[in-house]
Every structure is written in C-alpha cells, then in structure tokens.
C-alpha cells in the first residue's frame, strides 16, 4: 500500500508532466510498477491507440498498442528493470498510431528505487521517424515546422495558394554526377525559390526534393504561375552558368487555399502531393493546377487498385472470365471464343475492363491475373472441345506480361496441363504491344510460332495500323476493330479499303476476323467482303462459362 506521501508524489509528477507537455513534442510518462499504473502526457492519446492517458492493468493494455512483433522485447526489458536490478530503459520499438500504422519510438526512462525495489519508471518517449524541424542541407524549415505553422490556422482559411515544387529526376542526377552534386542542386533550388518569393510568402522543404511555397496573402492562380515561371528562368540561367553540367527541370503543383476542403495539415499535404504528382505524370517541367475532378478520378483509381490487389491476394475473388463467341463466316458455325476478363466490386458492381486492365498493367498485377485467366480459359476450351473438337480459344496478352514475365512459358505449360492442341490457341496482341526490337518480345513470338500457337493482331484499324507489322510478324489472324467496322458501314471508301485489305490478307494466307457486328444489316454487308470470322453482339455477348455452354453447346 502506498503512503499518503507517495500518493502525493505521483500526483505531483503527473501534474508536472501535464504542465510540460504543451512545450514539447515528446511524451513524458510515469510507470508505477507496484500499482500497475501508467500515466503519459495527454497528447499521446491523440497520436497512439492507447486506452487513455492513464490506465491500469498495463501488460494487457500494452498489447493493444505495442506492435505485436515488438511486444516480447518490451516485456523482457520491463522484467529486467523490475526484477533484475537494471536501471536504465532505452528501447527502440513500435507503437500503433490511432490510424493503425506502426510508429517507431524511442522510449527512455530511469528506474526509481526504494529499499532496492523498483517502484517507478519515469521517462520520455519520442518518435524517431518525425521529420526534422529544420533542414541543414537547404537551410530551410522542414515539414514539421510547416505542420506547426498550419496548426495556427485551425479555424480560419486565409486566401492564397500552396505551390509545391519538385526537382525532376533527381535520382538520375545523383546516379550520374554523385549525391554531392544532387545536394548542390537542392541547395540552389532552395536559394532560387527564396530569392523569387515575396516577404509574405513562406518556404519549407517538405521531403527530399520537394519544396512548398505558402502564400496566405491573397495570391491568385496567376501569381502562382508567375512565381513558377520566374523560378524556371532562374534555374535555366543557373544551368547555363554551369555549362550544362546537369540539365534538369522543375515541376510545380498549385493548390488554392479554397480548394482544400478540410483546412488542416494532412489534407494540404495530400492535395499538394497529388498536384505535383500530376505535373510529373503529365510530362514534368510544367505546372499543374489542382482540379477536384481529376483528384476524384485519382482517388477512384487508387481505390480500385486497392480492391484489385485485395482480390488477387484473396484467391482472385471478384475476377471472372467471360467468353464471347466467334463464328465462321463460310458455314455460320461456331469457331471459338475470346476470353475476356471481368471484375466486379462488392460496392460498385461490374467495372469496365477499359478501366481496370490499365491499372492491372501499371501495378504488374496483370501477371498473376493473366496467368489465372489462361488456366480458366484453357480449362473451358478443353471442356468445350468435347462438343466441338477444334474449338478455338483466344486470349489477350498485354505487353507487361511479355516484358516482365515468362508468359510464353506459362502458355506452353497450360497447353500441356489441359491437353490442348497448340493450334487451337490464339494469342491476341495489340499493335502497342509489338515491341519487335525487344528480345523478350521476339523470343516469346518465336516460341509461340515454333510451338504452333496462333497469333492475332488485335484492334486493327485503330491507332497506327502499320503494314510493317503484318509483313514482319506474320500473324495468322487480323482482328478488325469495331471502330473500323463502323466506318466501313458508313463510308464507301473505307468499305473498298477493307475489301482490298481482305483480299490482300488472303493472298498472304492470313485470316480476317471482323469484330463489333451488332445488326443483321452489318453482318450482311461485311459478309460480302468474304472475311473468315465474325465476332459481335449480333452473334453473342460476352457471357460466363455456364451460360456460354447452355447457349452454344446445344446448337451443335
Ligand atoms: P478487345 O480484345 O478488342 O475485346 C473486344 C471488346 O469488344 C470486348 O470489350 C467486347 O465486349 C467488345 N465487343 C464485342 N462485340 C461488340 C459489339 O458488337 N459491339 C460493341 N460495342 N462492343 C463489342 P471488353 O470486354 O469491354 O474488353 C475491352 C478490352 O479490354 C479488350 O478489347 C481488351 O483489349 C481488354 N481485355 C479484356 N480482357 C482482357 C484480358 O484478359 N487481358 C488483357 N490484356 N486485356 C483484356
Ligand atoms: Mg481482343
Ligand atoms: Mg479487339
């Protein structure tokens, strides 16, 4: 039991902690071993998922906010302090933030003993990942100073703008000319921005190669652009003066204060980060003005990326393969099907492949998903061949699969697994996927040819149709895209063009598959051109495997 004197000591100590707390970023604490009681600065409760700034039952409560992998280390050290005479606690480990992220902290403390027995641990916790307040390289204030500055504007929104400036491709400069030269560029950039801004504007170095100009003096979009322009000129001058040793550019992202919905630090950082990212994404060496619509799209895309990743990690849940029939033009019989990827999200339902395929490509997820699709499609093909022995299956390949995985090997393995004849498989590639100068592409291409797998040039008639592709790559099939098919229906010249093209293709022993036939009229008109195959809603919509079997297996 504690004496009154001891109780009052604890009480006093807690009081001192609270008095000191507003003047420091660190968190002071007192841990009473005997009472199994913990007290920490009140501010810690806003940062970490602790049950409150005071609590009992410490071992159980520590489990709630100490990162699980670090918990045993902490327990071990507390045991040594309490039972084994150790006096100094100095441990770097992780606590979980209120948002659920692990945060590195350094917890230091001293044991207070009475008659040799450990009574209290008193000390301080500081976040070791926290940005420095000032940056010695650029001589500017850092991110946490900006955070403190913006904290003063909690309930008001001044008129003005944020201009986030980034040095383009600094990594390359560091690699080529050394880190010291890269640092020199950062110092120069900081100095030039300082020279260019007015007295009412503030400058911070946010991270590595990014700076933030804050204008709360009513600056407009035009003012922000003028400032960016001025900076570019200054940097160009510097580059010339340095005999073009390193030629580099700056990108900028402008966010007006009125664009920030919730006027606080993290929101401002997010929006300016997005704005600068867009400037870089759109080709660098430019200034991008924040646009709420673009930001919404960016968030949706990121959201979709998270869902796609989750789906891939969750046994492809949400992915499905649809099959669209392809018919022979000569006898009207089924020739095969094109496997088309589908993704549905629990909230939004079916998402268009035009939206999610580029995200899968960008993230590399197209590799596992594409591999999964191969297996689904080949399994379906082998099952359908029980009804139509030479039934063909077409799969689309993206160039990411070709460049970054052994998709040729995957196809050959899957052909074996499902016991298919290679000539019943067609790989569809779009022109943009033809990187014939790259060995990975040519290797895959030859591997497929050698094995007898057919190749189709997809989307013909869109973009930059190039006859060289046909003569050099010699695909077995050319798929005429719906946009071309539609033009052919309306325009005599295009109709003649397709007619001649079909004849030419036949002379070269290539097959023509016309996509996007929606009506009987279209079918008839295209039929007169004597193509080899038809594909389109008129013949059948893409549908799930079971439906495809119900519809088309019965027709034979
Ligand atoms: P694509 O390979 O040219 O596929 C044909 C697209 O045309 C399909 O769109 C199909 O539903 C649509 N279509 C077929 N007949 C008609 C018609 O009569 N009228 C109209 N208006 N459209 C028709 P979908 O399924 O939306 O796929 C779009 C694109 O996404 C595909 O174009 C392909 O480039 C890509 N894609 C789909 N699945 C995969 C996949 O598994 N891997 C890769 N890399 N790309 C895929
Ligand atoms: Mg296709
Ligand atoms: Mg196509």
Short mmCIF file of C-alpha atoms in Angstrom, two decimals, residues 329-538:
data_model
loop_
_atom_site.label_atom_id
_atom_site.label_comp_id
_atom_site.label_asym_id
_atom_site.label_seq_id
_atom_site.Cartn_x
_atom_site.Cartn_y
_atom_site.Cartn_z
CA UNK A 329 -18.27 -16.71 -91.97
CA UNK A 330 -18.35 -19.53 -94.55
CA UNK A 331 -20.66 -22.03 -92.82
CA UNK A 332 -22.03 -19.94 -89.91
CA UNK A 333 -20.74 -22.46 -87.34
CA UNK A 334 -19.03 -21.66 -84.09
CA UNK A 335 -15.27 -21.26 -84.47
CA UNK A 336 -14.26 -20.44 -80.92
CA UNK A 337 -14.43 -17.79 -78.21
CA UNK A 338 -12.46 -14.83 -76.95
CA UNK A 339 -11.77 -14.93 -73.22
CA UNK A 340 -12.44 -11.51 -71.71
CA UNK A 341 -11.59 -10.53 -68.19
CA UNK A 342 -14.26 -9.18 -65.86
CA UNK A 343 -14.02 -7.68 -62.39
CA UNK A 344 -16.85 -6.86 -60.07
CA UNK A 345 -16.59 -4.93 -56.90
CA UNK A 346 -18.98 -5.51 -54.00
CA UNK A 347 -19.96 -1.83 -53.82
CA UNK A 348 -19.95 -0.78 -57.44
CA UNK A 349 -20.69 -3.98 -59.34
CA UNK A 350 -19.07 -4.69 -62.69
CA UNK A 351 -16.11 -2.47 -63.55
CA UNK A 352 -15.24 -1.98 -67.23
CA UNK A 353 -12.04 -3.72 -68.34
CA UNK A 354 -11.09 -0.49 -70.10
CA UNK A 355 -10.77 0.94 -66.57
CA UNK A 356 -9.23 -1.91 -64.62
CA UNK A 357 -6.89 -3.51 -67.20
CA UNK A 358 -4.59 -0.43 -67.33
CA UNK A 359 -4.41 -0.47 -63.51
CA UNK A 360 -3.53 -4.17 -63.52
CA UNK A 361 -0.85 -3.38 -66.09
CA UNK A 362 0.54 -0.41 -64.21
CA UNK A 363 0.76 -2.38 -60.98
CA UNK A 364 2.06 -5.58 -62.55
CA UNK A 365 -0.98 -7.46 -61.20
CA UNK A 366 -1.82 -8.38 -64.80
CA UNK A 367 0.86 -11.08 -64.44
CA UNK A 368 -0.89 -13.22 -61.78
CA UNK A 369 -4.37 -12.36 -63.06
CA UNK A 370 -3.39 -13.09 -66.67
CA UNK A 371 -1.91 -16.42 -65.61
CA UNK A 372 -5.10 -17.28 -63.75
CA UNK A 373 -7.15 -16.34 -66.84
CA UNK A 374 -5.04 -18.65 -69.01
CA UNK A 375 -5.95 -21.58 -66.80
CA UNK A 376 -9.64 -20.69 -66.69
CA UNK A 377 -9.80 -20.19 -70.44
CA UNK A 378 -7.83 -23.33 -71.35
CA UNK A 379 -9.94 -25.40 -68.97
CA UNK A 380 -13.09 -24.04 -70.60
CA UNK A 381 -11.66 -24.69 -74.08
CA UNK A 382 -10.79 -28.27 -73.26
CA UNK A 383 -14.31 -28.83 -71.88
CA UNK A 384 -15.96 -27.27 -74.94
CA UNK A 385 -13.86 -29.37 -77.30
CA UNK A 386 -16.00 -32.33 -76.17
CA UNK A 387 -18.75 -30.70 -78.25
CA UNK A 388 -16.62 -29.05 -80.96
CA UNK A 389 -13.27 -30.85 -81.27
CA UNK A 390 -11.36 -28.00 -82.91
CA UNK A 391 -12.94 -25.25 -80.79
CA UNK A 392 -10.50 -22.30 -80.51
CA UNK A 393 -9.84 -20.06 -77.57
CA UNK A 394 -8.42 -16.53 -77.90
CA UNK A 395 -6.62 -14.84 -75.03
CA UNK A 396 -5.44 -11.23 -74.90
CA UNK A 397 -1.90 -10.54 -73.76
CA UNK A 398 -0.63 -7.25 -72.55
CA UNK A 399 2.96 -6.24 -73.20
CA UNK A 400 3.60 -6.08 -69.44
CA UNK A 401 3.10 -9.84 -69.34
CA UNK A 402 5.57 -10.23 -72.20
CA UNK A 403 8.20 -7.87 -70.83
CA UNK A 404 8.02 -8.80 -67.18
CA UNK A 405 7.08 -12.46 -67.02
CA UNK A 406 7.61 -15.66 -68.92
CA UNK A 407 4.13 -15.64 -70.38
CA UNK A 408 5.26 -17.82 -73.32
CA UNK A 409 6.34 -20.49 -70.84
CA UNK A 410 3.06 -20.12 -68.94
CA UNK A 411 1.05 -20.65 -72.14
CA UNK A 412 3.02 -23.75 -73.13
CA UNK A 413 2.71 -25.21 -69.61
CA UNK A 414 -1.04 -24.57 -69.54
CA UNK A 415 -1.43 -26.14 -73.01
CA UNK A 416 0.18 -29.31 -71.58
CA UNK A 417 -1.86 -29.21 -68.38
CA UNK A 418 -5.16 -29.11 -70.27
CA UNK A 419 -4.02 -31.41 -73.08
CA UNK A 420 -4.83 -28.90 -75.84
CA UNK A 421 -3.54 -28.76 -79.40
CA UNK A 422 -1.45 -25.56 -79.73
CA UNK A 423 -3.23 -24.61 -82.96
CA UNK A 424 -6.50 -24.24 -81.04
CA UNK A 425 -4.97 -21.38 -79.03
CA UNK A 426 -4.79 -17.82 -80.36
CA UNK A 427 -2.83 -15.13 -78.58
CA UNK A 428 -4.19 -11.63 -79.29
CA UNK A 429 -1.85 -8.69 -79.17
CA UNK A 430 -2.49 -5.06 -79.93
CA UNK A 431 -0.12 -3.03 -82.02
CA UNK A 432 1.05 -1.10 -79.00
CA UNK A 433 2.22 -4.44 -77.59
CA UNK A 434 4.52 -5.08 -80.54
CA UNK A 435 7.94 -4.13 -79.41
CA UNK A 436 9.63 -6.10 -82.11
CA UNK A 437 13.02 -4.61 -81.31
CA UNK A 438 12.97 -6.08 -77.80
CA UNK A 439 14.41 -9.57 -77.45
CA UNK A 440 11.80 -10.55 -74.85
CA UNK A 441 9.11 -9.84 -77.37
CA UNK A 442 10.79 -11.58 -80.29
CA UNK A 443 11.70 -14.59 -78.12
CA UNK A 444 8.10 -15.01 -77.00
CA UNK A 445 6.86 -14.52 -80.55
CA UNK A 446 9.21 -17.19 -81.94
CA UNK A 447 8.44 -19.54 -79.07
CA UNK A 448 4.72 -19.32 -79.89
CA UNK A 449 5.30 -19.75 -83.65
CA UNK A 450 7.55 -22.74 -83.07
CA UNK A 451 5.01 -24.40 -80.80
CA UNK A 452 2.22 -23.82 -83.34
CA UNK A 453 0.18 -21.36 -81.26
CA UNK A 454 -1.66 -18.85 -83.47
CA UNK A 455 -1.17 -15.11 -83.22
CA UNK A 456 -3.75 -12.41 -83.86
CA UNK A 457 -3.21 -8.71 -84.37
CA UNK A 458 -6.00 -7.13 -82.30
CA UNK A 459 -7.63 -3.71 -82.68
CA UNK A 460 -6.66 -3.37 -86.32
CA UNK A 461 -7.89 -0.11 -87.79
CA UNK A 462 -7.39 1.92 -84.62
CA UNK A 463 -4.34 3.98 -83.82
CA UNK A 464 -1.38 3.47 -86.04
CA UNK A 465 -2.12 0.47 -88.19
CA UNK A 466 1.11 -0.39 -89.79
CA UNK A 467 1.61 -2.78 -92.65
CA UNK A 468 5.11 -3.49 -91.45
CA UNK A 469 3.68 -5.39 -88.50
CA UNK A 470 1.87 -7.69 -90.87
CA UNK A 471 4.82 -8.43 -93.11
CA UNK A 472 7.37 -8.73 -90.33
CA UNK A 473 5.41 -10.51 -87.68
CA UNK A 474 3.20 -12.59 -89.94
CA UNK A 475 0.27 -13.05 -87.55
CA UNK A 476 -2.19 -15.76 -88.55
CA UNK A 477 -5.24 -13.58 -87.87
CA UNK A 478 -6.05 -9.89 -88.14
CA UNK A 479 -8.94 -8.67 -85.98
CA UNK A 480 -10.72 -5.66 -87.40
CA UNK A 481 -11.76 -3.38 -84.57
CA UNK A 482 -15.35 -2.21 -84.13
CA UNK A 483 -14.43 1.42 -84.81
CA UNK A 484 -13.17 0.39 -88.25
CA UNK A 485 -16.22 -1.83 -88.82
CA UNK A 486 -18.48 1.15 -88.10
CA UNK A 487 -16.60 3.37 -90.54
CA UNK A 488 -16.89 0.66 -93.18
CA UNK A 489 -20.67 0.66 -92.77
CA UNK A 490 -20.95 4.38 -93.41
CA UNK A 491 -18.24 5.16 -95.88
CA UNK A 492 -17.80 3.72 -99.38
CA UNK A 493 -14.10 4.50 -99.41
CA UNK A 494 -13.49 2.62 -96.14
CA UNK A 495 -15.63 -0.25 -97.41
CA UNK A 496 -13.45 -0.55 -100.53
CA UNK A 497 -10.36 -0.31 -98.36
CA UNK A 498 -11.44 -3.22 -96.20
CA UNK A 499 -12.44 -5.19 -99.29
CA UNK A 500 -8.96 -4.77 -100.80
CA UNK A 501 -7.30 -5.37 -97.48
CA UNK A 502 -9.18 -8.65 -97.02
CA UNK A 503 -8.09 -9.82 -100.49
CA UNK A 504 -4.51 -8.86 -99.72
CA UNK A 505 -4.61 -10.68 -96.39
CA UNK A 506 -5.97 -13.82 -98.07
CA UNK A 507 -3.20 -13.68 -100.66
CA UNK A 508 -0.74 -13.67 -97.75
CA UNK A 509 -2.61 -16.59 -96.19
CA UNK A 510 -3.89 -14.53 -93.23
CA UNK A 511 -7.36 -14.77 -91.75
CA UNK A 512 -9.61 -11.78 -91.14
CA UNK A 513 -11.92 -11.65 -88.13
CA UNK A 514 -14.34 -8.72 -88.11
CA UNK A 515 -15.31 -7.54 -84.61
CA UNK A 516 -18.24 -5.49 -83.39
CA UNK A 517 -21.04 -6.75 -85.66
CA UNK A 518 -24.26 -5.66 -83.96
CA UNK A 519 -27.01 -5.99 -86.61
CA UNK A 520 -28.11 -8.27 -89.43
CA UNK A 521 -27.52 -5.41 -91.86
CA UNK A 522 -23.92 -5.12 -90.70
CA UNK A 523 -23.44 -8.87 -90.92
CA UNK A 524 -24.73 -8.98 -94.50
CA UNK A 525 -22.65 -6.08 -95.71
CA UNK A 526 -19.48 -7.39 -94.10
CA UNK A 527 -20.26 -10.94 -95.30
CA UNK A 528 -19.97 -9.67 -98.88
CA UNK A 529 -16.35 -8.82 -98.17
CA UNK A 530 -15.67 -12.52 -97.50
CA UNK A 531 -13.98 -12.33 -94.11
CA UNK A 532 -13.14 -15.55 -92.27
CA UNK A 533 -14.77 -14.92 -88.89
CA UNK A 534 -17.32 -12.71 -87.20
CA UNK A 535 -17.49 -11.53 -83.63
CA UNK A 536 -20.02 -9.14 -82.15
CA UNK A 537 -23.15 -8.65 -80.08
CA UNK A 538 -25.26 -9.83 -83.03
#
